[in-house]
Amino acid sequence: MKITNFGSLNIDYVYGVDHIVREGETLETTGRSFFPGGKGLNQSIALARAGARVSHAGRVGLADGQFLIDYLKQSGVDVSHILTGGGATGHAVIQVDSKGQNSIFLYGGENHSITREDIDAVLSTLEPGDFLLLQNEISEVGYLIRRAGELGLKTAFNPAPFTDAVLGYALENVSYIFVNRIEAAALAGIPGEPDAGRILPRLEAAFPDAAVVLTLGSGGSILLERGERIYQDAVPADALDTTGAGDTFVGYFLSGILRGESSAQALKLAAAAAGVAVSRLGAAPAIPFLDELRELV
Ligand code: RIB
């Protein structure tokens, strides 16, 4: 089964730092690399490397975005729904510290030039029951979710980065929701960073018809689905760079679902893939191929 991912495409500028820069501080970096990235692109790459048929829709800049299209194409992703515009391609400035933890700021660029017309053109090619994957790094996500519901699509949504606007989206149209603890707390309406134990009942009550996957980094993940809770341990890894681990998880989980695997199997596969991704540098380049996971699942 095919999935369409309407999502961001970024150039990631990654700087090695001893620690994440503090307010008012100037810090020397230990090096700089640049990689294809963006939550959208990363999730499409994860789906493709996991063996799924995926089509990516989005926008890049004419002057600097072609290599992202080429990267997706070489990875087996259908790129016929990627448009080019006159603005700059979206980019991320990422600090990665000596423990592999990151801090990111984003420039939306062409990701924020997606219009309702762009969306209607892509959605008109889909049939009821087709899968649509979304993150929260492009313009008009609320419109996408509403139209997807009206068209009977099966929507998977990773509301990252979380904004207050998410609370106004027609989330009752979403079949799969992927959140980390901070996003889950915001969705559940609990301030701060509460324990998963406080968040879970609220999410179950708010999304009785969806499968909600809560990722907890080295704490594993929990799937809530129709009153059932499935717990999955994280796969232990020496973290070099955690950027894109969540995207790897989302893409691999959905690839399992598209293949008809049980939610528990898909969760296990996703945990294995994310464990490998954190042990490598970069977001998209760190995403493993399915063959590399054979001994882990
Ligand atoms: O999830 C990781 C991604 O977030 C990076 O690739 C960066 O582009 C930001 O979108």
PDB file of C-alpha atoms and ligand atoms in Angstrom:
ATOM      1  CA  MET A   1       0.000   0.000   0.000  1.00  0.00           C
ATOM      2  CA  LYS A   2       1.191   3.520  -0.854  1.00  0.00           C
ATOM      3  CA  ILE A   3       1.471   6.507   1.495  1.00  0.00           C
ATOM      4  CA  THR A   4       1.696  10.198   0.631  1.00  0.00           C
ATOM      5  CA  ASN A   5       3.744  12.400   2.944  1.00  0.00           C
ATOM      6  CA  PHE A   6       2.977  16.130   2.664  1.00  0.00           C
ATOM      7  CA  GLY A   7       5.901  17.530   4.607  1.00  0.00           C
ATOM      8  CA  SER A   8       8.902  19.765   5.099  1.00  0.00           C
ATOM      9  CA  LEU A   9      12.183  19.617   3.220  1.00  0.00           C
ATOM     10  CA  ASN A  10      15.139  21.252   4.962  1.00  0.00           C
ATOM     11  CA  ILE A  11      18.847  21.698   4.636  1.00  0.00           C
ATOM     12  CA  ASP A  12      20.295  20.818   8.057  1.00  0.00           C
ATOM     13  CA  TYR A  13      23.404  22.753   9.141  1.00  0.00           C
ATOM     14  CA  VAL A  14      24.773  20.705  12.013  1.00  0.00           C
ATOM     15  CA  TYR A  15      27.340  22.169  14.437  1.00  0.00           C
ATOM     16  CA  GLY A  16      29.226  20.093  16.996  1.00  0.00           C
ATOM     17  CA  VAL A  17      29.353  21.833  20.395  1.00  0.00           C
ATOM     18  CA  ASP A  18      30.638  20.903  23.816  1.00  0.00           C
ATOM     19  CA  HIS A  19      27.313  21.991  25.320  1.00  0.00           C
ATOM     20  CA  ILE A  20      24.178  23.690  23.945  1.00  0.00           C
ATOM     21  CA  VAL A  21      24.867  27.423  23.785  1.00  0.00           C
ATOM     22  CA  ARG A  22      23.498  29.389  26.746  1.00  0.00           C
ATOM     23  CA  GLU A  23      21.776  32.774  26.643  1.00  0.00           C
ATOM     24  CA  GLY A  24      24.342  35.519  25.978  1.00  0.00           C
ATOM     25  CA  GLU A  25      27.151  33.011  25.361  1.00  0.00           C
ATOM     26  CA  THR A  26      29.419  32.807  22.291  1.00  0.00           C
ATOM     27  CA  LEU A  27      30.716  29.326  21.639  1.00  0.00           C
ATOM     28  CA  GLU A  28      33.317  27.827  19.309  1.00  0.00           C
ATOM     29  CA  THR A  29      32.030  24.795  17.433  1.00  0.00           C
ATOM     30  CA  THR A  30      33.987  21.607  16.913  1.00  0.00           C
ATOM     31  CA  GLY A  31      32.873  21.315  13.292  1.00  0.00           C
ATOM     32  CA  ARG A  32      30.078  21.787  10.793  1.00  0.00           C
ATOM     33  CA  SER A  33      28.336  19.392   8.400  1.00  0.00           C
ATOM     34  CA  PHE A  34      25.296  19.777   6.232  1.00  0.00           C
ATOM     35  CA  PHE A  35      22.712  17.143   5.462  1.00  0.00           C
ATOM     36  CA  PRO A  36      19.301  16.654   3.868  1.00  0.00           C
ATOM     37  CA  GLY A  37      16.677  16.965   6.603  1.00  0.00           C
ATOM     38  CA  GLY A  38      13.297  18.247   7.666  1.00  0.00           C
ATOM     39  CA  LYS A  39      10.834  16.107   9.567  1.00  0.00           C
ATOM     40  CA  GLY A  40       8.926  15.507   6.349  1.00  0.00           C
ATOM     41  CA  LEU A  41      11.909  14.423   4.270  1.00  0.00           C
ATOM     42  CA  ASN A  42      13.314  12.284   7.102  1.00  0.00           C
ATOM     43  CA  GLN A  43      10.016  10.432   7.518  1.00  0.00           C
ATOM     44  CA  SER A  44       9.775   9.779   3.769  1.00  0.00           C
ATOM     45  CA  ILE A  45      13.336   8.430   3.757  1.00  0.00           C
ATOM     46  CA  ALA A  46      12.544   6.187   6.738  1.00  0.00           C
ATOM     47  CA  LEU A  47       9.443   4.845   4.988  1.00  0.00           C
ATOM     48  CA  ALA A  48      11.384   4.173   1.781  1.00  0.00           C
ATOM     49  CA  ARG A  49      14.332   2.500   3.569  1.00  0.00           C
ATOM     50  CA  ALA A  50      11.806   0.369   5.432  1.00  0.00           C
ATOM     51  CA  GLY A  51      10.460  -0.834   2.091  1.00  0.00           C
ATOM     52  CA  ALA A  52       7.260   1.256   1.786  1.00  0.00           C
ATOM     53  CA  ARG A  53       5.987   2.941  -1.399  1.00  0.00           C
ATOM     54  CA  VAL A  54       6.001   6.625  -0.540  1.00  0.00           C
ATOM     55  CA  SER A  55       5.263   9.799  -2.429  1.00  0.00           C
ATOM     56  CA  HIS A  56       6.527  13.096  -0.985  1.00  0.00           C
ATOM     57  CA  ALA A  57       4.686  16.389  -1.493  1.00  0.00           C
ATOM     58  CA  GLY A  58       6.206  19.729  -0.519  1.00  0.00           C
ATOM     59  CA  ARG A  59       8.168  22.744  -1.701  1.00  0.00           C
ATOM     60  CA  VAL A  60      11.825  23.686  -2.062  1.00  0.00           C
ATOM     61  CA  GLY A  61      13.629  26.751  -3.431  1.00  0.00           C
ATOM     62  CA  LEU A  62      14.674  26.781  -7.064  1.00  0.00           C
ATOM     63  CA  ALA A  63      18.193  27.985  -6.278  1.00  0.00           C
ATOM     64  CA  ASP A  64      19.179  25.605  -3.479  1.00  0.00           C
ATOM     65  CA  GLY A  65      16.679  22.750  -3.129  1.00  0.00           C
ATOM     66  CA  GLN A  66      17.309  20.395  -6.033  1.00  0.00           C
ATOM     67  CA  PHE A  67      19.688  18.175  -4.048  1.00  0.00           C
ATOM     68  CA  LEU A  68      16.874  17.366  -1.604  1.00  0.00           C
ATOM     69  CA  ILE A  69      14.670  16.208  -4.476  1.00  0.00           C
ATOM     70  CA  ASP A  70      17.574  14.155  -5.877  1.00  0.00           C
ATOM     71  CA  TYR A  71      18.228  12.613  -2.463  1.00  0.00           C
ATOM     72  CA  LEU A  72      14.600  11.494  -2.118  1.00  0.00           C
ATOM     73  CA  LYS A  73      14.538  10.200  -5.677  1.00  0.00           C
ATOM     74  CA  GLN A  74      17.720   8.176  -5.201  1.00  0.00           C
ATOM     75  CA  SER A  75      16.137   6.694  -2.080  1.00  0.00           C
ATOM     76  CA  GLY A  76      13.148   5.467  -4.092  1.00  0.00           C
ATOM     77  CA  VAL A  77      10.651   8.162  -3.077  1.00  0.00           C
ATOM     78  CA  ASP A  78       8.195   9.469  -5.707  1.00  0.00           C
ATOM     79  CA  VAL A  79       8.979  13.193  -6.013  1.00  0.00           C
ATOM     80  CA  SER A  80       6.376  14.169  -8.613  1.00  0.00           C
ATOM     81  CA  HIS A  81       4.460  16.252  -6.027  1.00  0.00           C
ATOM     82  CA  ILE A  82       7.430  18.409  -4.979  1.00  0.00           C
ATOM     83  CA  LEU A  83       7.173  21.975  -6.267  1.00  0.00           C
ATOM     84  CA  THR A  84       9.917  24.574  -6.573  1.00  0.00           C
ATOM     85  CA  GLY A  85       9.486  28.278  -5.765  1.00  0.00           C
ATOM     86  CA  GLY A  86      11.541  31.452  -5.854  1.00  0.00           C
ATOM     87  CA  GLY A  87      12.182  31.604  -2.100  1.00  0.00           C
ATOM     88  CA  ALA A  88      14.887  29.878  -0.089  1.00  0.00           C
ATOM     89  CA  THR A  89      14.637  26.217   0.835  1.00  0.00           C
ATOM     90  CA  GLY A  90      13.771  25.664   4.496  1.00  0.00           C
ATOM     91  CA  HIS A  91      16.734  25.096   6.757  1.00  0.00           C
ATOM     92  CA  ALA A  92      17.601  24.076  10.284  1.00  0.00           C
ATOM     93  CA  VAL A  93      20.533  25.156  12.426  1.00  0.00           C
ATOM     94  CA  ILE A  94      21.289  22.260  14.740  1.00  0.00           C
ATOM     95  CA  GLN A  95      23.674  22.096  17.676  1.00  0.00           C
ATOM     96  CA  VAL A  96      24.698  18.586  18.723  1.00  0.00           C
ATOM     97  CA  ASP A  97      26.461  18.337  22.070  1.00  0.00           C
ATOM     98  CA  SER A  98      29.002  15.802  23.324  1.00  0.00           C
ATOM     99  CA  LYS A  99      26.182  13.540  24.605  1.00  0.00           C
ATOM    100  CA  GLY A 100      24.398  13.495  21.229  1.00  0.00           C
ATOM    101  CA  GLN A 101      21.579  15.768  22.430  1.00  0.00           C
ATOM    102  CA  ASN A 102      20.470  18.575  20.134  1.00  0.00           C
ATOM    103  CA  SER A 103      18.909  22.004  19.962  1.00  0.00           C
ATOM    104  CA  ILE A 104      17.347  23.191  16.712  1.00  0.00           C
ATOM    105  CA  PHE A 105      16.047  26.377  15.227  1.00  0.00           C
ATOM    106  CA  LEU A 106      14.214  26.447  11.919  1.00  0.00           C
ATOM    107  CA  TYR A 107      13.778  28.772   8.994  1.00  0.00           C
ATOM    108  CA  GLY A 108      10.591  27.700   7.199  1.00  0.00           C
ATOM    109  CA  GLY A 109      11.404  29.143   3.748  1.00  0.00           C
ATOM    110  CA  GLU A 110       9.469  27.430   0.949  1.00  0.00           C
ATOM    111  CA  ASN A 111       7.903  25.011   3.479  1.00  0.00           C
ATOM    112  CA  HIS A 112       5.760  27.955   4.525  1.00  0.00           C
ATOM    113  CA  SER A 113       4.682  28.805   0.965  1.00  0.00           C
ATOM    114  CA  ILE A 114       2.434  25.768   0.561  1.00  0.00           C
ATOM    115  CA  THR A 115      -1.000  26.943  -0.532  1.00  0.00           C
ATOM    116  CA  ARG A 116      -4.494  25.430  -0.466  1.00  0.00           C
ATOM    117  CA  GLU A 117      -4.234  25.083  -4.254  1.00  0.00           C
ATOM    118  CA  ASP A 118      -1.021  23.014  -3.867  1.00  0.00           C
ATOM    119  CA  ILE A 119      -2.833  20.835  -1.339  1.00  0.00           C
ATOM    120  CA  ASP A 120      -5.996  20.375  -3.412  1.00  0.00           C
ATOM    121  CA  ALA A 121      -3.885  19.308  -6.413  1.00  0.00           C
ATOM    122  CA  VAL A 122      -2.174  16.550  -4.407  1.00  0.00           C
ATOM    123  CA  LEU A 123      -5.266  15.374  -2.513  1.00  0.00           C
ATOM    124  CA  SER A 124      -7.218  15.085  -5.794  1.00  0.00           C
ATOM    125  CA  THR A 125      -4.883  12.214  -6.760  1.00  0.00           C
ATOM    126  CA  LEU A 126      -5.775  10.183  -3.618  1.00  0.00           C
ATOM    127  CA  GLU A 127      -8.636   7.761  -2.947  1.00  0.00           C
ATOM    128  CA  PRO A 128     -10.660   7.245   0.246  1.00  0.00           C
ATOM    129  CA  GLY A 129      -8.691   4.956   2.554  1.00  0.00           C
ATOM    130  CA  ASP A 130      -5.280   6.088   1.225  1.00  0.00           C
ATOM    131  CA  PHE A 131      -2.688   7.005   3.854  1.00  0.00           C
ATOM    132  CA  LEU A 132      -1.569  10.615   4.314  1.00  0.00           C
ATOM    133  CA  LEU A 133       1.319  11.515   6.633  1.00  0.00           C
ATOM    134  CA  LEU A 134       1.799  15.018   8.069  1.00  0.00           C
ATOM    135  CA  GLN A 135       4.105  16.864  10.465  1.00  0.00           C
ATOM    136  CA  ASN A 136       3.777  20.462  11.640  1.00  0.00           C
ATOM    137  CA  GLU A 137       6.584  22.170   9.690  1.00  0.00           C
ATOM    138  CA  ILE A 138       4.634  23.414   6.642  1.00  0.00           C
ATOM    139  CA  SER A 139       1.898  25.976   6.072  1.00  0.00           C
ATOM    140  CA  GLU A 140      -1.814  25.012   5.946  1.00  0.00           C
ATOM    141  CA  VAL A 141      -1.578  21.860   8.080  1.00  0.00           C
ATOM    142  CA  GLY A 142      -5.014  22.600   9.561  1.00  0.00           C
ATOM    143  CA  TYR A 143      -6.526  22.738   6.073  1.00  0.00           C
ATOM    144  CA  LEU A 144      -4.766  19.485   5.113  1.00  0.00           C
ATOM    145  CA  ILE A 145      -6.205  17.660   8.130  1.00  0.00           C
ATOM    146  CA  ARG A 146      -9.705  18.998   7.525  1.00  0.00           C
ATOM    147  CA  ARG A 147      -9.713  18.111   3.805  1.00  0.00           C
ATOM    148  CA  ALA A 148      -8.183  14.695   4.489  1.00  0.00           C
ATOM    149  CA  GLY A 149     -11.093  13.958   6.834  1.00  0.00           C
ATOM    150  CA  GLU A 150     -13.644  15.098   4.268  1.00  0.00           C
ATOM    151  CA  LEU A 151     -12.019  12.876   1.619  1.00  0.00           C
ATOM    152  CA  GLY A 152     -11.936   9.800   3.859  1.00  0.00           C
ATOM    153  CA  LEU A 153      -8.119   9.539   3.932  1.00  0.00           C
ATOM    154  CA  LYS A 154      -6.313   7.733   6.745  1.00  0.00           C
ATOM    155  CA  THR A 155      -4.202  10.466   8.288  1.00  0.00           C
ATOM    156  CA  ALA A 156      -1.096  10.006  10.428  1.00  0.00           C
ATOM    157  CA  PHE A 157       0.063  13.179  12.203  1.00  0.00           C
ATOM    158  CA  ASN A 158       3.254  14.027  14.060  1.00  0.00           C
ATOM    159  CA  PRO A 159       2.471  17.465  15.579  1.00  0.00           C
ATOM    160  CA  ALA A 160       6.101  18.555  15.715  1.00  0.00           C
ATOM    161  CA  PRO A 161       7.195  21.198  16.332  1.00  0.00           C
ATOM    162  CA  PHE A 162       4.148  21.718  18.539  1.00  0.00           C
ATOM    163  CA  THR A 163       2.333  25.057  18.252  1.00  0.00           C
ATOM    164  CA  ASP A 164      -0.889  26.273  19.864  1.00  0.00           C
ATOM    165  CA  ALA A 165      -2.518  26.090  16.417  1.00  0.00           C
ATOM    166  CA  VAL A 166      -2.431  22.267  16.673  1.00  0.00           C
ATOM    167  CA  LEU A 167      -5.144  22.390  19.338  1.00  0.00           C
ATOM    168  CA  GLY A 168      -7.463  23.975  16.755  1.00  0.00           C
ATOM    169  CA  TYR A 169      -6.906  21.307  14.073  1.00  0.00           C
ATOM    170  CA  ALA A 170      -9.647  18.744  13.355  1.00  0.00           C
ATOM    171  CA  LEU A 171      -7.714  16.016  15.167  1.00  0.00           C
ATOM    172  CA  GLU A 172     -10.794  13.776  15.245  1.00  0.00           C
ATOM    173  CA  ASN A 173      -9.887  13.108  11.573  1.00  0.00           C
ATOM    174  CA  VAL A 174      -6.496  11.655  12.512  1.00  0.00           C
ATOM    175  CA  SER A 175      -5.997   7.876  12.761  1.00  0.00           C
ATOM    176  CA  TYR A 176      -2.380   7.820  14.049  1.00  0.00           C
ATOM    177  CA  ILE A 177      -0.822  10.472  16.297  1.00  0.00           C
ATOM    178  CA  PHE A 178       2.903  10.438  17.154  1.00  0.00           C
ATOM    179  CA  VAL A 179       4.036  12.583  20.086  1.00  0.00           C
ATOM    180  CA  ASN A 180       6.969  12.902  22.433  1.00  0.00           C
ATOM    181  CA  ARG A 181       6.357  13.684  26.111  1.00  0.00           C
ATOM    182  CA  ILE A 182       6.312  17.470  25.679  1.00  0.00           C
ATOM    183  CA  GLU A 183       3.950  17.318  22.688  1.00  0.00           C
ATOM    184  CA  ALA A 184       1.756  14.801  24.494  1.00  0.00           C
ATOM    185  CA  ALA A 185       1.498  17.035  27.563  1.00  0.00           C
ATOM    186  CA  ALA A 186       0.528  19.994  25.377  1.00  0.00           C
ATOM    187  CA  LEU A 187      -2.100  17.895  23.582  1.00  0.00           C
ATOM    188  CA  ALA A 188      -3.423  16.617  26.888  1.00  0.00           C
ATOM    189  CA  GLY A 189      -3.624  20.180  28.228  1.00  0.00           C
ATOM    190  CA  ILE A 190      -1.220  19.533  31.135  1.00  0.00           C
ATOM    191  CA  PRO A 191       1.400  22.273  31.635  1.00  0.00           C
ATOM    192  CA  GLY A 192       5.127  21.470  31.958  1.00  0.00           C
ATOM    193  CA  GLU A 193       6.673  18.042  31.536  1.00  0.00           C
ATOM    194  CA  PRO A 194       4.421  15.661  33.498  1.00  0.00           C
ATOM    195  CA  ASP A 195       5.046  11.919  33.866  1.00  0.00           C
ATOM    196  CA  ALA A 196       3.624   9.668  31.183  1.00  0.00           C
ATOM    197  CA  GLY A 197       1.311   8.226  33.854  1.00  0.00           C
ATOM    198  CA  ARG A 198      -0.581  11.519  34.077  1.00  0.00           C
ATOM    199  CA  ILE A 199      -0.722  12.045  30.326  1.00  0.00           C
ATOM    200  CA  LEU A 200      -1.971   8.640  29.158  1.00  0.00           C
ATOM    201  CA  PRO A 201      -5.542   8.702  30.552  1.00  0.00           C
ATOM    202  CA  ARG A 202      -6.097  12.171  29.095  1.00  0.00           C
ATOM    203  CA  LEU A 203      -4.894  11.093  25.642  1.00  0.00           C
ATOM    204  CA  GLU A 204      -7.057   7.967  25.780  1.00  0.00           C
ATOM    205  CA  ALA A 205     -10.093  10.065  26.603  1.00  0.00           C
ATOM    206  CA  ALA A 206      -9.314  12.717  23.964  1.00  0.00           C
ATOM    207  CA  PHE A 207      -8.552  10.325  21.076  1.00  0.00           C
ATOM    208  CA  PRO A 208     -10.711   7.203  21.538  1.00  0.00           C
ATOM    209  CA  ASP A 209     -10.726   6.415  17.794  1.00  0.00           C
ATOM    210  CA  ALA A 210      -7.036   6.989  17.065  1.00  0.00           C
ATOM    211  CA  ALA A 211      -3.865   5.063  17.788  1.00  0.00           C
ATOM    212  CA  VAL A 212      -1.597   7.370  19.793  1.00  0.00           C
ATOM    213  CA  VAL A 213       2.117   6.588  19.985  1.00  0.00           C
ATOM    214  CA  LEU A 214       4.045   8.275  22.787  1.00  0.00           C
ATOM    215  CA  THR A 215       7.821   8.159  22.331  1.00  0.00           C
ATOM    216  CA  LEU A 216       9.971   8.561  25.442  1.00  0.00           C
ATOM    217  CA  GLY A 217      13.523   8.414  24.032  1.00  0.00           C
ATOM    218  CA  SER A 218      15.609   5.958  26.055  1.00  0.00           C
ATOM    219  CA  GLY A 219      12.419   5.315  28.082  1.00  0.00           C
ATOM    220  CA  GLY A 220      10.880   3.441  25.138  1.00  0.00           C
ATOM    221  CA  SER A 221       7.446   4.047  23.687  1.00  0.00           C
ATOM    222  CA  ILE A 222       3.800   3.402  24.503  1.00  0.00           C
ATOM    223  CA  LEU A 223       0.974   2.828  22.051  1.00  0.00           C
ATOM    224  CA  LEU A 224      -2.600   3.619  23.074  1.00  0.00           C
ATOM    225  CA  GLU A 225      -5.192   1.980  20.867  1.00  0.00           C
ATOM    226  CA  ARG A 226      -8.860   1.253  21.593  1.00  0.00           C
ATOM    227  CA  GLY A 227      -8.370   1.008  25.358  1.00  0.00           C
ATOM    228  CA  GLU A 228      -5.235  -1.123  25.066  1.00  0.00           C
ATOM    229  CA  ARG A 229      -1.702  -0.032  26.045  1.00  0.00           C
ATOM    230  CA  ILE A 230       1.348  -1.617  24.440  1.00  0.00           C
ATOM    231  CA  TYR A 231       4.776  -0.867  25.933  1.00  0.00           C
ATOM    232  CA  GLN A 232       7.985  -1.136  23.908  1.00  0.00           C
ATOM    233  CA  ASP A 233      11.505  -0.785  25.348  1.00  0.00           C
ATOM    234  CA  ALA A 234      14.020   1.394  23.549  1.00  0.00           C
ATOM    235  CA  VAL A 235      16.907  -0.439  21.901  1.00  0.00           C
ATOM    236  CA  PRO A 236      20.026   0.555  23.882  1.00  0.00           C
ATOM    237  CA  ALA A 237      22.514   2.572  21.835  1.00  0.00           C
ATOM    238  CA  ASP A 238      25.529   4.844  22.282  1.00  0.00           C
ATOM    239  CA  ALA A 239      23.951   8.150  21.255  1.00  0.00           C
ATOM    240  CA  LEU A 240      26.066  10.144  18.825  1.00  0.00           C
ATOM    241  CA  ASP A 241      23.261  12.337  17.451  1.00  0.00           C
ATOM    242  CA  THR A 242      19.584  11.976  18.358  1.00  0.00           C
ATOM    243  CA  THR A 243      18.412  14.277  15.523  1.00  0.00           C
ATOM    244  CA  GLY A 244      15.829  12.511  13.368  1.00  0.00           C
ATOM    245  CA  ALA A 245      15.403   9.510  15.694  1.00  0.00           C
ATOM    246  CA  GLY A 246      11.718  10.392  16.141  1.00  0.00           C
ATOM    247  CA  ASP A 247      11.294  10.674  12.365  1.00  0.00           C
ATOM    248  CA  THR A 248      12.925   7.278  11.885  1.00  0.00           C
ATOM    249  CA  PHE A 249      10.511   5.860  14.443  1.00  0.00           C
ATOM    250  CA  VAL A 250       7.444   7.335  12.702  1.00  0.00           C
ATOM    251  CA  GLY A 251       8.474   6.137   9.217  1.00  0.00           C
ATOM    252  CA  TYR A 252       9.356   2.628  10.372  1.00  0.00           C
ATOM    253  CA  PHE A 253       6.223   2.255  12.490  1.00  0.00           C
ATOM    254  CA  LEU A 254       3.991   3.223   9.561  1.00  0.00           C
ATOM    255  CA  SER A 255       5.887   0.947   7.164  1.00  0.00           C
ATOM    256  CA  GLY A 256       4.979  -1.951   9.427  1.00  0.00           C
ATOM    257  CA  ILE A 257       1.317  -0.919   9.545  1.00  0.00           C
ATOM    258  CA  LEU A 258       1.242  -0.553   5.735  1.00  0.00           C
ATOM    259  CA  ARG A 259       2.657  -4.094   5.419  1.00  0.00           C
ATOM    260  CA  GLY A 260      -0.168  -5.377   7.616  1.00  0.00           C
ATOM    261  CA  GLU A 261       1.947  -6.031  10.715  1.00  0.00           C
ATOM    262  CA  SER A 262       0.367  -5.786  14.168  1.00  0.00           C
ATOM    263  CA  SER A 263       0.849  -2.535  16.079  1.00  0.00           C
ATOM    264  CA  ALA A 264       3.147  -4.383  18.531  1.00  0.00           C
ATOM    265  CA  GLN A 265       5.372  -5.647  15.693  1.00  0.00           C
ATOM    266  CA  ALA A 266       5.460  -2.212  14.070  1.00  0.00           C
ATOM    267  CA  LEU A 267       6.435  -0.662  17.411  1.00  0.00           C
ATOM    268  CA  LYS A 268       9.286  -3.129  17.854  1.00  0.00           C
ATOM    269  CA  LEU A 269      10.604  -2.447  14.360  1.00  0.00           C
ATOM    270  CA  ALA A 270      10.373   1.319  14.923  1.00  0.00           C
ATOM    271  CA  ALA A 271      12.307   1.056  18.202  1.00  0.00           C
ATOM    272  CA  ALA A 272      15.076  -0.941  16.512  1.00  0.00           C
ATOM    273  CA  ALA A 273      15.375   1.572  13.666  1.00  0.00           C
ATOM    274  CA  ALA A 274      15.470   4.568  16.027  1.00  0.00           C
ATOM    275  CA  GLY A 275      18.147   2.829  18.130  1.00  0.00           C
ATOM    276  CA  VAL A 276      20.395   2.546  15.073  1.00  0.00           C
ATOM    277  CA  ALA A 277      19.661   6.119  13.942  1.00  0.00           C
ATOM    278  CA  VAL A 278      20.848   7.709  17.209  1.00  0.00           C
ATOM    279  CA  SER A 279      24.209   5.974  16.921  1.00  0.00           C
ATOM    280  CA  ARG A 280      25.016   7.862  13.681  1.00  0.00           C
ATOM    281  CA  LEU A 281      25.520  11.496  12.723  1.00  0.00           C
ATOM    282  CA  GLY A 282      22.845  13.507  10.870  1.00  0.00           C
ATOM    283  CA  ALA A 283      19.125  13.007  10.431  1.00  0.00           C
ATOM    284  CA  ALA A 284      18.289  11.490   7.022  1.00  0.00           C
ATOM    285  CA  PRO A 285      21.737   9.905   6.441  1.00  0.00           C
ATOM    286  CA  ALA A 286      21.505   8.131   9.812  1.00  0.00           C
ATOM    287  CA  ILE A 287      18.275   6.296   8.980  1.00  0.00           C
ATOM    288  CA  PRO A 288      18.978   2.566   8.575  1.00  0.00           C
ATOM    289  CA  PHE A 289      17.810   0.230   5.812  1.00  0.00           C
ATOM    290  CA  LEU A 290      15.462  -2.608   6.753  1.00  0.00           C
ATOM    291  CA  ASP A 291      18.214  -5.203   6.105  1.00  0.00           C
ATOM    292  CA  GLU A 292      20.344  -3.679   8.850  1.00  0.00           C
ATOM    293  CA  LEU A 293      17.668  -4.430  11.456  1.00  0.00           C
ATOM    294  CA  ARG A 294      17.301  -8.163  10.897  1.00  0.00           C
ATOM    295  CA  GLU A 295      19.127  -9.122  14.093  1.00  0.00           C
ATOM    296  CA  LEU A 296      17.272  -6.569  16.201  1.00  0.00           C
ATOM    297  CA  VAL A 297      13.667  -7.593  15.483  1.00  0.00           C
TER     298      VAL A 297
HETATM  299  O1  RIB B   1      13.398  15.904  13.388  1.00  0.00           O
HETATM  300  C1  RIB B   1      14.646  16.358  12.935  1.00  0.00           C
HETATM  301  C2  RIB B   1      14.466  17.445  11.930  1.00  0.00           C
HETATM  302  O2  RIB B   1      13.884  18.565  12.553  1.00  0.00           O
HETATM  303  C3  RIB B   1      15.750  17.959  11.314  1.00  0.00           C
HETATM  304  O3  RIB B   1      16.145  17.230  10.184  1.00  0.00           O
HETATM  305  C4  RIB B   1      15.462  19.429  11.070  1.00  0.00           C
HETATM  306  O4  RIB B   1      15.416  19.774   9.726  1.00  0.00           O
HETATM  307  C5  RIB B   1      14.134  19.704  11.774  1.00  0.00           C
HETATM  308  O5  RIB B   1      13.107  19.796  10.893  1.00  0.00           O
END
